[in-house]
């Protein structure tokens, strides 16, 4: 984020501050000072703003204060510009586990908080985890355009997957100012033909027995145990 302002009374060289008012608590969570007059530029990344005290899950109003008038308060401010990812304070995207999983299909999910701007949403997926490199993913699909609002659940269903194959996915929020990748990368395996064995067999006790088995392939399956006084085969 880049903060530019032209400030102060030309004859004085007091302290000037850009302050971030937390709209939820009414407190100033971060105050960025500058001494002297005239045009000045301060550059802060979103992580650095967090280090100054901003909570990236909250909403803020930016105020300008100076003490050239003999006390702290509103003074002469010619202009203030906010550019870059300062707009992303409070923005978040979180990838969440796959749902509706079958042998050849799945639904990819995420939660998106589109605070402060308009974003195009995409999902990147494939058999390799491409990280934050768009070209390293096997597939991409456009989800839609989202703007200022409350938290939104994102979902994309895909078909024609390979049975028993491992896949990965991440969502991406994108506009002219920034690319924001959702985290963490979600990894899943489509269902496969289940394979079971009888593991250690039966563990007999007086009046009852524990019947043991193990699912060794297929990812997930409904399992039924058959038992009796004779072997019924398959």
Short mmCIF file of C-alpha atoms in Angstrom, two decimals:
data_model
loop_
_atom_site.label_atom_id
_atom_site.label_comp_id
_atom_site.label_asym_id
_atom_site.label_seq_id
_atom_site.Cartn_x
_atom_site.Cartn_y
_atom_site.Cartn_z
CA UNK A 1 0.00 0.00 0.00
CA UNK A 2 1.23 3.51 -0.76
CA UNK A 3 -0.01 6.52 1.19
CA UNK A 4 0.65 9.97 -0.35
CA UNK A 5 -0.33 13.27 1.17
CA UNK A 6 0.43 16.97 0.93
CA UNK A 7 0.15 18.36 4.39
CA UNK A 8 0.78 21.04 6.94
CA UNK A 9 1.00 24.80 7.16
CA UNK A 10 4.00 25.97 5.08
CA UNK A 11 5.47 28.07 7.87
CA UNK A 12 5.45 25.26 10.43
CA UNK A 13 7.16 21.91 10.63
CA UNK A 14 5.15 19.98 13.20
CA UNK A 15 4.15 16.35 13.34
CA UNK A 16 1.61 14.96 10.89
CA UNK A 17 -0.11 11.59 11.16
CA UNK A 18 -2.31 9.35 9.08
CA UNK A 19 -4.42 7.36 11.56
CA UNK A 20 -6.59 4.29 11.01
CA UNK A 21 -9.87 4.40 12.95
CA UNK A 22 -11.29 0.95 13.69
CA UNK A 23 -15.00 1.24 12.84
CA UNK A 24 -15.88 -1.68 15.10
CA UNK A 25 -14.12 -0.48 18.28
CA UNK A 26 -13.82 3.29 17.74
CA UNK A 27 -10.10 3.12 18.51
CA UNK A 28 -7.11 4.15 16.41
CA UNK A 29 -5.27 0.89 15.77
CA UNK A 30 -2.38 2.40 13.79
CA UNK A 31 -0.88 5.89 13.52
CA UNK A 32 1.72 6.57 10.83
CA UNK A 33 3.73 9.76 11.64
CA UNK A 34 5.64 12.14 9.40
CA UNK A 35 7.63 15.25 10.37
CA UNK A 36 7.98 18.46 8.34
CA UNK A 37 6.01 20.08 5.55
CA UNK A 38 5.18 19.45 1.95
CA UNK A 39 4.63 16.38 -0.10
CA UNK A 40 5.55 13.07 1.50
CA UNK A 41 5.24 9.42 0.65
CA UNK A 42 5.05 6.48 3.01
CA UNK A 43 5.01 2.92 1.70
CA UNK A 44 3.63 0.05 3.76
CA UNK A 45 2.87 -3.52 2.76
CA UNK A 46 -0.25 -5.12 4.18
CA UNK A 47 1.95 -7.18 6.52
CA UNK A 48 3.71 -4.01 7.72
CA UNK A 49 0.37 -2.33 8.38
CA UNK A 50 -0.51 -5.36 10.48
CA UNK A 51 2.73 -4.83 12.36
CA UNK A 52 1.64 -1.25 13.07
CA UNK A 53 -1.50 -2.58 14.74
CA UNK A 54 -4.09 -3.02 11.99
CA UNK A 55 -6.40 -6.01 12.29
CA UNK A 56 -6.94 -7.24 8.71
CA UNK A 57 -10.36 -8.63 9.64
CA UNK A 58 -11.73 -5.20 10.61
CA UNK A 59 -13.06 -2.11 8.77
CA UNK A 60 -11.21 1.22 8.94
CA UNK A 61 -11.61 4.92 8.18
CA UNK A 62 -8.43 6.92 7.45
CA UNK A 63 -7.98 10.22 9.36
CA UNK A 64 -5.30 12.90 9.05
CA UNK A 65 -4.07 14.87 12.07
CA UNK A 66 -1.34 17.47 12.63
CA UNK A 67 -0.13 19.77 15.42
CA UNK A 68 1.01 22.79 13.40
CA UNK A 69 -1.92 24.79 14.79
CA UNK A 70 -0.66 24.59 18.37
CA UNK A 71 -2.47 21.38 19.26
CA UNK A 72 -3.49 18.07 17.77
CA UNK A 73 -6.51 18.16 15.51
CA UNK A 74 -7.68 18.64 11.96
CA UNK A 75 -5.44 21.05 10.11
CA UNK A 76 -4.48 21.86 6.55
CA UNK A 77 -4.68 18.82 4.29
CA UNK A 78 -4.36 19.48 0.59
CA UNK A 79 -5.00 15.90 -0.51
CA UNK A 80 -4.58 12.26 0.43
CA UNK A 81 -4.39 9.32 -1.97
CA UNK A 82 -4.64 5.64 -1.13
CA UNK A 83 -3.42 3.28 -3.82
CA UNK A 84 -2.46 -0.39 -4.02
CA UNK A 85 -3.38 -3.05 -1.50
CA UNK A 86 -4.36 -0.62 1.25
CA UNK A 87 -7.85 -1.40 -0.04
CA UNK A 88 -7.35 -5.00 1.02
CA UNK A 89 -7.46 -4.42 4.78
CA UNK A 90 -10.10 -6.89 5.92
CA UNK A 91 -9.99 -8.88 2.68
CA UNK A 92 -9.64 -12.63 3.13
CA UNK A 93 -10.12 -15.85 1.21
CA UNK A 94 -9.88 -19.32 2.76
CA UNK A 95 -9.98 -22.59 0.86
CA UNK A 96 -12.18 -25.18 2.58
CA UNK A 97 -12.44 -28.98 2.17
CA UNK A 98 -13.90 -30.68 -0.88
CA UNK A 99 -17.53 -31.85 -0.80
CA UNK A 100 -19.80 -34.04 -2.97
CA UNK A 101 -16.83 -36.31 -3.68
CA UNK A 102 -17.37 -39.33 -5.95
CA UNK A 103 -15.13 -41.51 -8.11
CA UNK A 104 -15.12 -38.91 -10.94
CA UNK A 105 -16.46 -35.61 -9.55
CA UNK A 106 -16.02 -33.15 -6.69
CA UNK A 107 -17.04 -29.69 -5.47
CA UNK A 108 -14.27 -27.21 -4.58
CA UNK A 109 -15.07 -24.75 -1.79
CA UNK A 110 -13.82 -21.51 -0.22
CA UNK A 111 -14.99 -18.61 1.94
CA UNK A 112 -14.42 -15.09 0.60
CA UNK A 113 -14.72 -11.72 2.36
CA UNK A 114 -14.68 -9.13 -0.50
CA UNK A 115 -14.11 -6.04 1.65
CA UNK A 116 -13.33 -2.79 -0.11
CA UNK A 117 -13.24 -3.48 -3.83
CA UNK A 118 -14.42 -5.56 -6.79
CA UNK A 119 -12.72 -8.90 -7.47
CA UNK A 120 -12.88 -11.59 -10.12
CA UNK A 121 -12.72 -15.07 -8.58
CA UNK A 122 -11.03 -18.09 -10.12
CA UNK A 123 -10.31 -21.62 -8.98
CA UNK A 124 -7.03 -23.28 -9.98
CA UNK A 125 -6.77 -27.06 -9.74
CA UNK A 126 -4.94 -30.12 -11.00
CA UNK A 127 -2.83 -33.10 -10.03
CA UNK A 128 0.08 -30.82 -9.06
CA UNK A 129 0.03 -28.03 -6.47
CA UNK A 130 0.96 -24.94 -8.51
CA UNK A 131 1.24 -22.68 -5.44
CA UNK A 132 0.91 -18.99 -6.39
CA UNK A 133 2.03 -19.53 -10.01
CA UNK A 134 -1.03 -19.41 -12.26
CA UNK A 135 0.73 -21.20 -15.11
CA UNK A 136 1.79 -24.10 -12.89
CA UNK A 137 -1.77 -25.37 -12.45
CA UNK A 138 -3.35 -27.86 -14.81
CA UNK A 139 -6.79 -26.19 -14.95
CA UNK A 140 -8.51 -22.89 -14.14
CA UNK A 141 -12.17 -21.88 -14.06
CA UNK A 142 -13.81 -18.47 -13.65
CA UNK A 143 -16.19 -18.35 -10.67
CA UNK A 144 -17.64 -14.84 -10.95
CA UNK A 145 -17.28 -11.19 -9.91
CA UNK A 146 -17.75 -10.19 -6.27
CA UNK A 147 -17.79 -6.79 -4.56
CA UNK A 148 -18.18 -5.11 -1.15
CA UNK A 149 -20.30 -7.29 1.08
CA UNK A 150 -20.42 -9.90 3.78
CA UNK A 151 -18.61 -13.22 3.77
CA UNK A 152 -19.50 -15.37 0.76
CA UNK A 153 -19.26 -19.13 0.33
CA UNK A 154 -17.75 -20.12 -3.02
CA UNK A 155 -18.30 -23.47 -4.72
CA UNK A 156 -17.29 -24.97 -8.05
CA UNK A 157 -18.27 -28.48 -9.17
CA UNK A 158 -16.16 -30.38 -11.68
CA UNK A 159 -16.69 -33.70 -13.44
CA UNK A 160 -14.66 -36.18 -15.45
CA UNK A 161 -11.99 -36.67 -12.81
CA UNK A 162 -9.87 -39.82 -12.72
CA UNK A 163 -10.91 -42.49 -10.24
CA UNK A 164 -8.45 -42.86 -7.36
CA UNK A 165 -6.41 -39.80 -8.42
CA UNK A 166 -5.03 -37.16 -6.05
CA UNK A 167 -5.94 -33.51 -6.87
CA UNK A 168 -5.24 -30.05 -5.45
CA UNK A 169 -7.07 -26.72 -5.65
CA UNK A 170 -6.79 -23.05 -4.61
CA UNK A 171 -9.08 -20.07 -5.20
CA UNK A 172 -7.73 -16.72 -6.45
CA UNK A 173 -9.26 -13.25 -5.97
CA UNK A 174 -7.94 -10.85 -8.61
CA UNK A 175 -8.29 -7.21 -9.67
CA UNK A 176 -6.04 -4.47 -11.09
CA UNK A 177 -4.45 -3.83 -7.69
CA UNK A 178 -3.70 -7.31 -6.39
CA UNK A 179 -3.81 -11.10 -6.65
CA UNK A 180 -4.90 -12.78 -3.43
CA UNK A 181 -4.51 -16.57 -3.24
CA UNK A 182 -6.65 -18.53 -0.84
CA UNK A 183 -4.93 -20.74 1.69
CA UNK A 184 -4.30 -23.51 2.41
CA UNK A 185 -4.06 -25.64 -0.73
CA UNK A 186 -6.71 -28.37 -0.48
CA UNK A 187 -5.63 -31.89 -1.42
CA UNK A 188 -8.07 -34.77 -1.95
CA UNK A 189 -8.29 -38.14 -3.70
CA UNK A 190 -11.31 -39.27 -5.70
CA UNK A 191 -12.96 -42.46 -4.56
CA UNK A 192 -11.61 -45.72 -5.93
CA UNK A 193 -12.62 -49.38 -5.92
CA UNK A 194 -12.64 -50.31 -2.22
CA UNK A 195 -10.43 -53.11 -0.99
CA UNK A 196 -10.91 -54.65 2.45
CA UNK A 197 -9.33 -57.45 4.43
CA UNK A 198 -10.18 -59.16 7.67
CA UNK A 199 -7.17 -57.66 9.43
CA UNK A 200 -6.44 -59.63 12.63
CA UNK A 201 -9.72 -61.57 12.39
CA UNK A 202 -11.94 -62.08 15.40
CA UNK A 203 -10.98 -61.28 18.96
CA UNK A 204 -13.18 -63.61 21.06
CA UNK A 205 -14.34 -62.82 24.59
CA UNK A 206 -16.77 -64.61 26.88
CA UNK A 207 -20.21 -64.07 25.39
CA UNK A 208 -19.05 -61.78 22.56
CA UNK A 209 -16.31 -61.18 19.99
CA UNK A 210 -14.70 -58.21 18.24
CA UNK A 211 -14.75 -58.66 14.43
CA UNK A 212 -11.86 -56.75 12.84
CA UNK A 213 -11.42 -55.49 9.31
CA UNK A 214 -9.43 -52.86 7.40
CA UNK A 215 -10.16 -50.68 4.39
CA UNK A 216 -6.89 -50.59 2.42
CA UNK A 217 -7.97 -48.75 -0.76
CA UNK A 218 -10.83 -46.66 -2.07
CA UNK A 219 -10.54 -43.65 0.21
CA UNK A 220 -13.98 -44.01 1.77
CA UNK A 221 -16.63 -46.74 1.59
CA UNK A 222 -19.69 -48.13 3.31
CA UNK A 223 -18.61 -51.38 4.98
CA UNK A 224 -20.85 -54.29 6.00
CA UNK A 225 -19.71 -57.28 8.03
CA UNK A 226 -21.29 -60.71 7.42
CA UNK A 227 -20.97 -63.40 10.06
CA UNK A 228 -22.52 -66.66 11.20
CA UNK A 229 -21.86 -70.27 12.21
CA UNK A 230 -20.75 -71.22 8.69
CA UNK A 231 -18.68 -69.62 5.92
CA UNK A 232 -21.08 -68.16 3.37
CA UNK A 233 -18.28 -67.20 0.96
CA UNK A 234 -18.78 -64.17 -1.26
#
